[in-house]
XYZ file of C-alpha atoms in Angstrom:
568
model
C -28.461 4.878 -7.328
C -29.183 1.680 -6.817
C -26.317 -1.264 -5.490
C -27.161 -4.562 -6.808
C -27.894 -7.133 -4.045
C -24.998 -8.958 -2.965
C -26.507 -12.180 -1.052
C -25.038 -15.697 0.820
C -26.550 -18.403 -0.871
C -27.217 -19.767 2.596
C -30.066 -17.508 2.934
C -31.629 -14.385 2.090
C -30.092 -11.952 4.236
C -27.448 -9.544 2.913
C -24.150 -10.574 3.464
C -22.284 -7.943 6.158
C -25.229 -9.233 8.249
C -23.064 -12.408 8.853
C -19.981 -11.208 8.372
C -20.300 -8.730 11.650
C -21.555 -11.449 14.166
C -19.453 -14.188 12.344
C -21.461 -16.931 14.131
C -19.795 -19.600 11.777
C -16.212 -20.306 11.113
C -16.277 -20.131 7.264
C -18.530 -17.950 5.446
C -19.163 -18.562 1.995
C -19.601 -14.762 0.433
C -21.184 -14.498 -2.896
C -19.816 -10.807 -3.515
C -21.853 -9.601 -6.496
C -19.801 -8.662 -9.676
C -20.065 -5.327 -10.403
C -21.236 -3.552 -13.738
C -18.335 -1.701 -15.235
C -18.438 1.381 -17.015
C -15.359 1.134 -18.253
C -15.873 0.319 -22.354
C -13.142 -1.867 -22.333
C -11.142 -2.558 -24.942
C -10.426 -6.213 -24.651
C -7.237 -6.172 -26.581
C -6.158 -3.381 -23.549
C -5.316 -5.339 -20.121
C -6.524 -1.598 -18.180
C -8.730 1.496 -18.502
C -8.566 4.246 -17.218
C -12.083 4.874 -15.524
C -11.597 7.801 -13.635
C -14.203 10.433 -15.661
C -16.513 7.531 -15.587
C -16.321 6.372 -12.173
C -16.990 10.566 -11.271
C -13.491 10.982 -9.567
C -13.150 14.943 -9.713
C -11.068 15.393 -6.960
C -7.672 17.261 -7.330
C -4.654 17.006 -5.037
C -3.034 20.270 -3.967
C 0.650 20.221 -3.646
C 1.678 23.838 -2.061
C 3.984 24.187 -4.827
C 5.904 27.626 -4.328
C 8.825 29.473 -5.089
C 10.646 28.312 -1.736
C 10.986 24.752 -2.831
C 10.080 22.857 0.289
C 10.828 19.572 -0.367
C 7.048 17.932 1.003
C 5.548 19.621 -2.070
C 7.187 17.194 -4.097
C 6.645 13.788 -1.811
C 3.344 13.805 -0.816
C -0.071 12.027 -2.435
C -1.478 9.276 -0.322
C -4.356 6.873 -1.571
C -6.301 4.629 0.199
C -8.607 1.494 -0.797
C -11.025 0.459 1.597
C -14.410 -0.343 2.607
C -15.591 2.380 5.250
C -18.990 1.156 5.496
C -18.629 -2.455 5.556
C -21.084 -2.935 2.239
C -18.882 -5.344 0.859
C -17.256 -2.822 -1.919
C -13.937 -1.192 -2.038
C -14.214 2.871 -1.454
C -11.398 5.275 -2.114
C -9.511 7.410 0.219
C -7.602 10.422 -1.135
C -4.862 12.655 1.142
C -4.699 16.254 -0.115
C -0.913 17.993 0.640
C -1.785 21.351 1.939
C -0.630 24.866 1.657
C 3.002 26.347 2.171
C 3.782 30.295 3.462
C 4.161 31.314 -0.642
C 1.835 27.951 -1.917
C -1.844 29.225 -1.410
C -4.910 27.522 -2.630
C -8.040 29.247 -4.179
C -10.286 27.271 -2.369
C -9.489 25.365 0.921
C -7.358 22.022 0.750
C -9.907 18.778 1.137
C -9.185 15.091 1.058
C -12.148 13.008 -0.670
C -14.065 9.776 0.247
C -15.140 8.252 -2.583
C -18.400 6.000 -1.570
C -18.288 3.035 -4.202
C -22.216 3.327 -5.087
C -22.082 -0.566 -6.526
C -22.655 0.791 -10.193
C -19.112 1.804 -11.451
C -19.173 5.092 -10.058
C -18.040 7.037 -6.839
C -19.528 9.886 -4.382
C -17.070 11.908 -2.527
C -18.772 11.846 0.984
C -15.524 13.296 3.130
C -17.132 16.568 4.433
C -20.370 14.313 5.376
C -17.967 11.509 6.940
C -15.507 14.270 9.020
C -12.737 13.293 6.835
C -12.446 16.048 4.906
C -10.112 19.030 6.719
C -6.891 18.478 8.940
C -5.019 20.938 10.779
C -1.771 20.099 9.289
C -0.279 19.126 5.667
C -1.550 15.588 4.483
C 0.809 12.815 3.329
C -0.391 9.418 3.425
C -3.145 6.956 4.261
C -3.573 3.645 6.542
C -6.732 1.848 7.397
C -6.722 -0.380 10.013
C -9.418 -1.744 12.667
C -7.420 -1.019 15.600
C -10.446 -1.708 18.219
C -11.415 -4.953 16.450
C -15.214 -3.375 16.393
C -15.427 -4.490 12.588
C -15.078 -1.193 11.335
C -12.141 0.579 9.313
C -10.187 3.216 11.065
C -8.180 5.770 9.445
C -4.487 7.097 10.477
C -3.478 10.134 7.815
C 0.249 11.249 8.449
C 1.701 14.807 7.138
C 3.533 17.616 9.268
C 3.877 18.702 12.155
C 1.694 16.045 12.900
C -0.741 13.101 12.190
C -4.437 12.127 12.891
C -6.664 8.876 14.117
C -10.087 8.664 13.201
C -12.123 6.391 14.746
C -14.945 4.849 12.626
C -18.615 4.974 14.320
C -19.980 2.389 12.121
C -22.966 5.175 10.802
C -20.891 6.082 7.755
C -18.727 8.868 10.005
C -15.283 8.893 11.596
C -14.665 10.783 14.662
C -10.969 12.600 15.265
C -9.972 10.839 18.601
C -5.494 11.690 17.862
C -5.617 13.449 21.295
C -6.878 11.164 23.577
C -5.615 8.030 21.184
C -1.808 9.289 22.212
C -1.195 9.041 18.128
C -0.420 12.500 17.539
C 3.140 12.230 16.318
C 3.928 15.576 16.854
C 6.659 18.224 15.499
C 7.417 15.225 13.315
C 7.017 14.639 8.839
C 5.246 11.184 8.779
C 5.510 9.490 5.253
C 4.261 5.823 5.514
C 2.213 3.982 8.599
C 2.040 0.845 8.865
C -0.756 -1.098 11.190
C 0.509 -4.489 12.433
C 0.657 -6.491 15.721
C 3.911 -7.002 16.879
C 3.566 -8.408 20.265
C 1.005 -10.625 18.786
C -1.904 -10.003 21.526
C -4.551 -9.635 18.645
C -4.658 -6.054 18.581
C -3.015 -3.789 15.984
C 0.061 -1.725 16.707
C 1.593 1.430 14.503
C 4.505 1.924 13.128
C 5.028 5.297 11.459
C 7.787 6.601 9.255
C 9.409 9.871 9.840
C 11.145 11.429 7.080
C 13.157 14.725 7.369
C 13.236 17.866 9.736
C 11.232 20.442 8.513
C 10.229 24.141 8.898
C 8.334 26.269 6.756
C 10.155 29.224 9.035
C 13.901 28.086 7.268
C 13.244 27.246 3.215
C 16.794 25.569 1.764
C 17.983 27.540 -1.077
C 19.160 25.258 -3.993
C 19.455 26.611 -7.657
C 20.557 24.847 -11.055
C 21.479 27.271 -13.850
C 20.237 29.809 -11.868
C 16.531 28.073 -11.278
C 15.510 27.623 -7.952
C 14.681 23.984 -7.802
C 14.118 21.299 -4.541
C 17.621 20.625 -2.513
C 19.301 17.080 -2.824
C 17.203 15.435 0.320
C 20.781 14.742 2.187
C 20.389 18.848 2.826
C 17.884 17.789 5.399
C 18.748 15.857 8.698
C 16.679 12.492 9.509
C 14.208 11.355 11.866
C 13.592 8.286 14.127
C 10.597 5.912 13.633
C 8.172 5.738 16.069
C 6.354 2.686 17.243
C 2.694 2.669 19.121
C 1.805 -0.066 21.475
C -1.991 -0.535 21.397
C -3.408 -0.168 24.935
C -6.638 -2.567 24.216
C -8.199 0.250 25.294
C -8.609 3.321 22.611
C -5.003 4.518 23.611
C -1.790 3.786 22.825
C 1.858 3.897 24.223
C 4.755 5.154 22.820
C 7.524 2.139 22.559
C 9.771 3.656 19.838
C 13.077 3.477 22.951
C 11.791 0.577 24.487
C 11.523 -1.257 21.489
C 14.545 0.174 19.949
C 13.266 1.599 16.776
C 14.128 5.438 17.965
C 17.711 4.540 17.547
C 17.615 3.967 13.503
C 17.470 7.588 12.672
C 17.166 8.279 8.803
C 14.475 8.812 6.109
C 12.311 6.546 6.083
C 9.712 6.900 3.343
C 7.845 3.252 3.106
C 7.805 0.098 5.319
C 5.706 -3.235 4.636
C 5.795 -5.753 7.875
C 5.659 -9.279 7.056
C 7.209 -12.373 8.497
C 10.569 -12.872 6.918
C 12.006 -15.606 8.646
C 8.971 -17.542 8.634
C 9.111 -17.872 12.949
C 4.957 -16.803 13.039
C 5.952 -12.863 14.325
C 5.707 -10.015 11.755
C 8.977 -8.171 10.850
C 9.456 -4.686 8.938
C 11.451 -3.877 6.153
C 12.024 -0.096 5.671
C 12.717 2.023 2.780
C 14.828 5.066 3.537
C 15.947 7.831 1.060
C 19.733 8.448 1.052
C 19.399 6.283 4.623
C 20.306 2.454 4.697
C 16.948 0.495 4.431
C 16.036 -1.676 7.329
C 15.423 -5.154 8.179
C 13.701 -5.107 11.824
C 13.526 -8.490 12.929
C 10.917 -9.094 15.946
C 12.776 -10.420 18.839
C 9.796 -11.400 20.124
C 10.096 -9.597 23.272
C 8.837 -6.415 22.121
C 11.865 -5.125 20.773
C 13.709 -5.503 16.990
C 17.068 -5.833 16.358
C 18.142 -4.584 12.359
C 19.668 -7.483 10.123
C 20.124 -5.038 7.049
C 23.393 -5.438 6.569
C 23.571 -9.256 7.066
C 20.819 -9.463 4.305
C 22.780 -7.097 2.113
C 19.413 -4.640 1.838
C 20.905 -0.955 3.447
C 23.052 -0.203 0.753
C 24.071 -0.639 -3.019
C 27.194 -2.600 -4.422
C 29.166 -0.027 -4.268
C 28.404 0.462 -0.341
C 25.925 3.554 -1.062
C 22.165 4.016 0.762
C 19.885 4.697 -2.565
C 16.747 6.778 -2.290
C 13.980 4.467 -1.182
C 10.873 5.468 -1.804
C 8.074 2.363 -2.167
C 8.781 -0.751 -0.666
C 6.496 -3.992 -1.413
C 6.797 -7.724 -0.771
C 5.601 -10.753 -2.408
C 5.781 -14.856 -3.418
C 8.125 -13.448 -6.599
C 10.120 -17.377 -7.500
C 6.752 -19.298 -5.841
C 9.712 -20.509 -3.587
C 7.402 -19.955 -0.720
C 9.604 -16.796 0.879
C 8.860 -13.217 0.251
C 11.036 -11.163 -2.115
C 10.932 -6.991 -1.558
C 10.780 -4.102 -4.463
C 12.088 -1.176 -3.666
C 11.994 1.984 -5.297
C 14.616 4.673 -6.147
C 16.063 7.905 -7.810
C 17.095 7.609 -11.316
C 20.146 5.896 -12.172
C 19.907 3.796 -8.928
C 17.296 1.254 -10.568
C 14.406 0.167 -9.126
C 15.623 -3.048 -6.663
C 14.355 -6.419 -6.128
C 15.733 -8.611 -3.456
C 14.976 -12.154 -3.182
C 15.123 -14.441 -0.641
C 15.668 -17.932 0.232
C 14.819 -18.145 3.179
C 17.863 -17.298 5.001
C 20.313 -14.144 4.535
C 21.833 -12.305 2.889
C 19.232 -11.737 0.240
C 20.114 -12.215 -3.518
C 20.025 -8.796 -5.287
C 17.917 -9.518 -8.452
C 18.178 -5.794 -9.907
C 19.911 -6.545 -13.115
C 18.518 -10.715 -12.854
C 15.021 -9.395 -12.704
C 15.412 -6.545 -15.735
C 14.110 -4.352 -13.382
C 17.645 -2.022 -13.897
C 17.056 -2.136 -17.673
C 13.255 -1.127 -17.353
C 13.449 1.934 -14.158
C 17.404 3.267 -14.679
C 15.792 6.823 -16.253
C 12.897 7.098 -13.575
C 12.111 7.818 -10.085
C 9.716 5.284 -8.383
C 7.114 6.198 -5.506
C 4.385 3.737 -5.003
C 4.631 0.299 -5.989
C 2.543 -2.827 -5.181
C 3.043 -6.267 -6.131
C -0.227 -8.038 -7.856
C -1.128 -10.610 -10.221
C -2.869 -9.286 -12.748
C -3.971 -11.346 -15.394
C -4.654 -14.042 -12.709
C -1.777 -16.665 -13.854
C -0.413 -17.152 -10.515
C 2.518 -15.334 -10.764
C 3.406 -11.775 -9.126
C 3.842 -8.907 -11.063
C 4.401 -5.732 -10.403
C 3.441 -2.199 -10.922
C 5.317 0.967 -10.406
C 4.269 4.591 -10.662
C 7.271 6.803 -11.494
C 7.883 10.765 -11.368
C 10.599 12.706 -10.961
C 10.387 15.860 -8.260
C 12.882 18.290 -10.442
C 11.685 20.483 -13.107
C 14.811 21.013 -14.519
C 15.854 17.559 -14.732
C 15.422 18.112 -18.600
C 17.804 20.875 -18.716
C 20.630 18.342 -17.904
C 19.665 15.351 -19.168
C 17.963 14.239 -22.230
C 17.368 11.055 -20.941
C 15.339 11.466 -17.563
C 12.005 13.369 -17.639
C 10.001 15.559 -15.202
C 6.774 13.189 -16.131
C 7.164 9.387 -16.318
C 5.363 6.415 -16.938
C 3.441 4.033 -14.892
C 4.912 0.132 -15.335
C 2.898 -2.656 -15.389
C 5.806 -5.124 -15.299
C 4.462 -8.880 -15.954
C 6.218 -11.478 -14.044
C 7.506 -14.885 -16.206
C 7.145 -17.239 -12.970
C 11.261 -17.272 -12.773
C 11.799 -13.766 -11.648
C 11.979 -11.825 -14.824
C 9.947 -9.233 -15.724
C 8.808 -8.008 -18.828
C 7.282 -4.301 -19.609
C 3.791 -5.037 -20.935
C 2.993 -0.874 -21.781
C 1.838 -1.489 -25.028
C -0.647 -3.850 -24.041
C -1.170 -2.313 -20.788
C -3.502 0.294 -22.036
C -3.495 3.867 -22.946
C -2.530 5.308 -19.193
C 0.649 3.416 -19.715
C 1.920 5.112 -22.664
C 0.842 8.294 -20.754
C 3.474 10.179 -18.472
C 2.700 11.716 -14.973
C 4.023 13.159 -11.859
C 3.028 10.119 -10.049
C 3.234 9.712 -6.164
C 0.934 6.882 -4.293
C -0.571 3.819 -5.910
C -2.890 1.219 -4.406
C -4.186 -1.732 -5.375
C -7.789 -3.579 -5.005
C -10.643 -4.933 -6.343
C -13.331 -2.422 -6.450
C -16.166 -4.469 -8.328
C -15.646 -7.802 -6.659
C -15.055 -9.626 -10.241
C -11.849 -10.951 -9.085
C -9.642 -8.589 -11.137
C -7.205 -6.504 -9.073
C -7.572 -2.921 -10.478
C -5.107 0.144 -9.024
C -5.496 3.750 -8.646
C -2.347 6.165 -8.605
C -2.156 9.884 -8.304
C -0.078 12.890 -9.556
C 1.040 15.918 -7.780
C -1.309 18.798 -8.310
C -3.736 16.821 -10.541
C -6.400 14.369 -10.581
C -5.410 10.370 -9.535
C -6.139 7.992 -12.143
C -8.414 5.155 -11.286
C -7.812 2.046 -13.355
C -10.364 -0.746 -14.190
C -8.581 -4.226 -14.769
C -10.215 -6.010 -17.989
C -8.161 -9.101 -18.172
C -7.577 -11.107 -14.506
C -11.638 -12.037 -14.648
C -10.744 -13.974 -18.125
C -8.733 -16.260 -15.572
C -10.065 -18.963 -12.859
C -9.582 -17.231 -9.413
C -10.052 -17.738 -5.701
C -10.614 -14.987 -3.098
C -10.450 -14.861 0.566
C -11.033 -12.423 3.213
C -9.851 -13.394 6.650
C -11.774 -12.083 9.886
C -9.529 -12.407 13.118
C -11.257 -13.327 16.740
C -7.848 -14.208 19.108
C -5.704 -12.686 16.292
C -6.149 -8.990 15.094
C -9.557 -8.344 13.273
C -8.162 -7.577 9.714
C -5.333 -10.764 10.214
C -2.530 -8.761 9.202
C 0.089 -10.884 9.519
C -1.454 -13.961 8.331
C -0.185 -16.446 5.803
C -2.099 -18.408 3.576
C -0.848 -21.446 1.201
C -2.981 -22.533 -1.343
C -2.348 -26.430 -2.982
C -3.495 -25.740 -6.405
C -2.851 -29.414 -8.081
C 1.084 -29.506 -8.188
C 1.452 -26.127 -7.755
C 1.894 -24.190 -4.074
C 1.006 -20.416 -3.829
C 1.425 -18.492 -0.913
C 0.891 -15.101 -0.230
C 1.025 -12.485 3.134
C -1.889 -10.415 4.831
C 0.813 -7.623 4.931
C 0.724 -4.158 7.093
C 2.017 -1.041 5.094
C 3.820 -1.179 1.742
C 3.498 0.749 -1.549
C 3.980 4.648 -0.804
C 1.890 6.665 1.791
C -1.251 3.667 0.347
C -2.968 1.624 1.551
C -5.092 -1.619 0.145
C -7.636 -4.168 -0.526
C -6.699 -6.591 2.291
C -8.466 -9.511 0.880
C -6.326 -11.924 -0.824
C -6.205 -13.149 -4.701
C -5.152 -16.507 -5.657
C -4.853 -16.229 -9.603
C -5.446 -20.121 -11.001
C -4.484 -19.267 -14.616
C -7.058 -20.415 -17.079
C -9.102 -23.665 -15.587
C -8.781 -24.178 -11.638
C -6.859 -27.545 -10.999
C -7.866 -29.697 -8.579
C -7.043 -30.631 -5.624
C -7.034 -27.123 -3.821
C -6.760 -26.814 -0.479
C -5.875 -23.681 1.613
C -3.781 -23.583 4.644
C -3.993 -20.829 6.721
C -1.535 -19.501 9.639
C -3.424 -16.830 11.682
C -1.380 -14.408 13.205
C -1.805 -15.955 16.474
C -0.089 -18.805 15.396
C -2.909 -21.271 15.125
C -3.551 -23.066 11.715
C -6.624 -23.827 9.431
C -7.320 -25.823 6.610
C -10.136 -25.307 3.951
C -10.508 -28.036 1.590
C -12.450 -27.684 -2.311
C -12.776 -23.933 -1.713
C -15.024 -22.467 -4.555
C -13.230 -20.431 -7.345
C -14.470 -17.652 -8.652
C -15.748 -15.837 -6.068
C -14.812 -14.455 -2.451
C -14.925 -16.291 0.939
C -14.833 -15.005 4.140
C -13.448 -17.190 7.010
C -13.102 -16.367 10.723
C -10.811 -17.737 12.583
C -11.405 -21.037 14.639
């Protein structure tokens, strides 16, 4: 099938062929909009294009009559461009099998190819991507050799895996001699960021719970064997990977001082909270106090969770963090975090003001009105219908099947929210807008976000434990002026994670964060989406703070279309 020709207007060549030598510093990118298959409805803001777009692919849990809890956490999803054609392609972790959970066929992630025309190719077995030797959880792509090509860490138990992209369209497993194994461990979320700031990317990766398939917990309600509370299982420390500059990596988790937060930790996102130019980490930990690792910049962090008021609840009380994502909520400049949780604990927002503690926006926000009946996994912040503000979007699921035998009010399948920000902090549930999938329930686990036809629309894909993910065309943020941007390191880290970029739209200032991690076991569309709302004002200007600390200014950048820009 045939991908339409996506061209600079500079000159006739296709467009990676610049964007790999970047001989310039700013690289006007005409991405080309894709053709949708979707048959929107315009009066629906999503559809769900997943039968269209060929997405087959069904994730396998292990589900079995010994109830170990990873059958009920895993799910990981992936957006990202493997070949470097210029369009978004999907990466999907399958669980894996349990002694007394047996599959019919064998257990195989997917790599959806984006062939430019609305639809997908799974290409995993072809790429090497396809089988691991352990169960899968999660997903994080990250060019860790700064070659220009998108690696891929997958984390699961008892261990995890690096593959190295070769730039032909294959990846090659290299965990052994990479020193990324993570073994005897249950890794939930990785996170790829650079926190000594030498312009290569470091890895942070979340252990949950001890685990052995040799000693099943035995929990029962009304006589129905069902999963155990998750304070039944004893925590793990995070660990922390130095990159080596070299292929390998070190293990730092004691000399950095993350080993010594033992809990379990299900989703981090590392951005710069205190605005100093080095990336921090906020962790999400389930029945654990959540973390705020601050970078001491000396290679070490130092947790300010309770000064910010994020480890616990009101009431003094660790909630079950799940999802964790951070964005520009008040357009006060400072990031604000969304955290998700069991039922009855709310989803949480926390805003900040650029100094601690944090405000707890929970009830402020309506997010306790809109979640207190659900259990929230992945979650991603996003402006959607291109206004300028944040929203947000939460899949939701519970992991008991006989939640409905004691209450009337929580179900085993839940909703996916598309919550739409008002600009002051208060959201508002926009499901009967939203489209049909949001009237639909599901067991829902990872969500991503990204923009898989370039037409400056941020569309999502979420999946479901033991079914098909649900891959969701966005009709509505293209009705809207935008501005995109993809950043290309050269002293700082190739994929500038960790950069910040602030965008002078008229009177109005918009920032927003290259962040590492975030969501649950996902990962996303790096480039970055300024929504203008419905004519572009003028002046804009973009300031940009590169993770190495140096700044850049763009003046009169284009709207409507994508711009690469390497850094000085």
């Amino acid at each position: 099938m045939r991908i339409p020709s996506c061209r600079f207007s500079i000159n006739s060549r296709p467009w990676f062929f610049f964007l790999f030598p970047l001989l310039s510093l700013s690289l006007s990118i005409s991405y080309c909009i894709l053709p949708s298959l979707a048959a929107a409805n315009s009066d629906e803001f999503f559809s769900d294009v997943t039968d269209l777009a060929g997405i087959t692919w069904k994730q396998f849990s292990g589900e079995s009559p010994d109830r170990f809890m990873i059958e009920a956490a895993s799910g990981g999803v992936g957006f990202f461009d493997y070949d470097g054609d210029g369009l978004l392609d999907i990466f999907l972790v399958n669980g894996g099998e349990t002694p007394k959970g047996k599959s019919p066929t064998p257990v195989k992630n997917a790599l959806y190819h984006n062939l430019g025309n609305g639809k997908f190719e799974d290409v995993a077995a072809k790429a090497g991507v396809a089988s691991l030797p352990f169960y899968g959880m999660g997903a994080a792509a990250g060019d860790y050799d700064n070659d220009g090509h998108q690696d891929l860490y997958i984390t699961g138990t008892p261990r995890a895996a690096l593959f190295h992209n070769n730039g032909d369209g294959t990846f090659t497993d290299v965990t052994e001699e990479a020193g990324v194994k993570n073994e005897g461990r249950w890794s939930a979320c990785a996170v790829w960021f650079d926190y000594d700031r030498d312009g290569y990317l470091d890895l942070l990766v979340c252990n949950y719970t001890q685990l052995s398939f040799d000693n099943p917990k035995v929990c029962e309600f009304n006589g129905v064997r069902t999963y155990c509370d998750q304070k039944v299982y004893a925590g793990m420390p995070l660990t922390l990977y130095h990159n080596n500059r070299d292929g390998t990596f070190t293990d730092v988790s004691h000399s950095s001082g993350v080993d010594k937060f033992v809990g379990r930790a299900l989703g981090a996102v590392a951005i710069d909270v205190d605005d100093d130019g080095w990336p921090d980490l906020f962790v999400a930990r389930d029945a654990s106090p959540n973390l705020l690792l601050m970078n001491q910049h000396n290679g070490t962090f130092v947790d300010r969770g309770d000064e910010a008021e994020i480890s616990f609840d009101e009431n003094g009380v660790a909630k079950a963090g799940m999802g964790i994502d951070a964005a520009d909520v008040l357009g006060n400049g400072h990031p604000a975090f969304a955290v998700t949780n069991f039922n009855d604990e709310f989803h949480s927002l926390f805003i900040s003001r650029g100094k601690t503690p944090f405000e707890d926006w929970t009830t402020r926000s309506h997010l306790s009105l809109l979640t207190k009946s659900f259990v929230g996994w992945g979650t991603h912040f996003l402006d959607y219908d291109n206004d300028g503000n944040m929203d947000l979007a939460i899949i939701n699921g519970h992991l008991n099947q006989v939640i409905e035998m004691s209450r009337g009010d929580v179900k085993y399948k839940q909703p996916l929210l598309l919550l739409r920000n008002n600009g002051q902090g208060v959201f508002e549930d926009m499901r009967e807008n939203a489209g049909e999938a949001f009237r639909r329930t599901y067991t829902g686990r990872g969500l991503a976000i990204g923009d898989y036809d370039n037409d400056g629309a941020t569309d999502m894909i979420f999946t479901c434990l033991n079914a098909r993910p649900v891959l969701l065309h966005n009709n509505v943020g293209s009705r809207n002026s935008w501005l995109g941007f993809q950043l290309v390191g050269t002293k700082s880290n190739r994929d500038a994670i960790g950069a910040k970029l602030t965008l002078q739209a008229g009177n109005r200032k918009l920032v927003r964060w290259i962040t590492g991690g975030s969501s649950y076991l996902s990962s996303h569309d790096r480039r970055v989406l300024f929504g203008l709302g419905k004519a572009a004002p003028e002046p804009l200007e973009l300031q940009i703070r590169w993770p190495s600390g140096q700044t850049q200014v763009v003046s009169n950048p284009k709207p409507g279309a994508y711009r690469a820009i390497r850094e000085p």
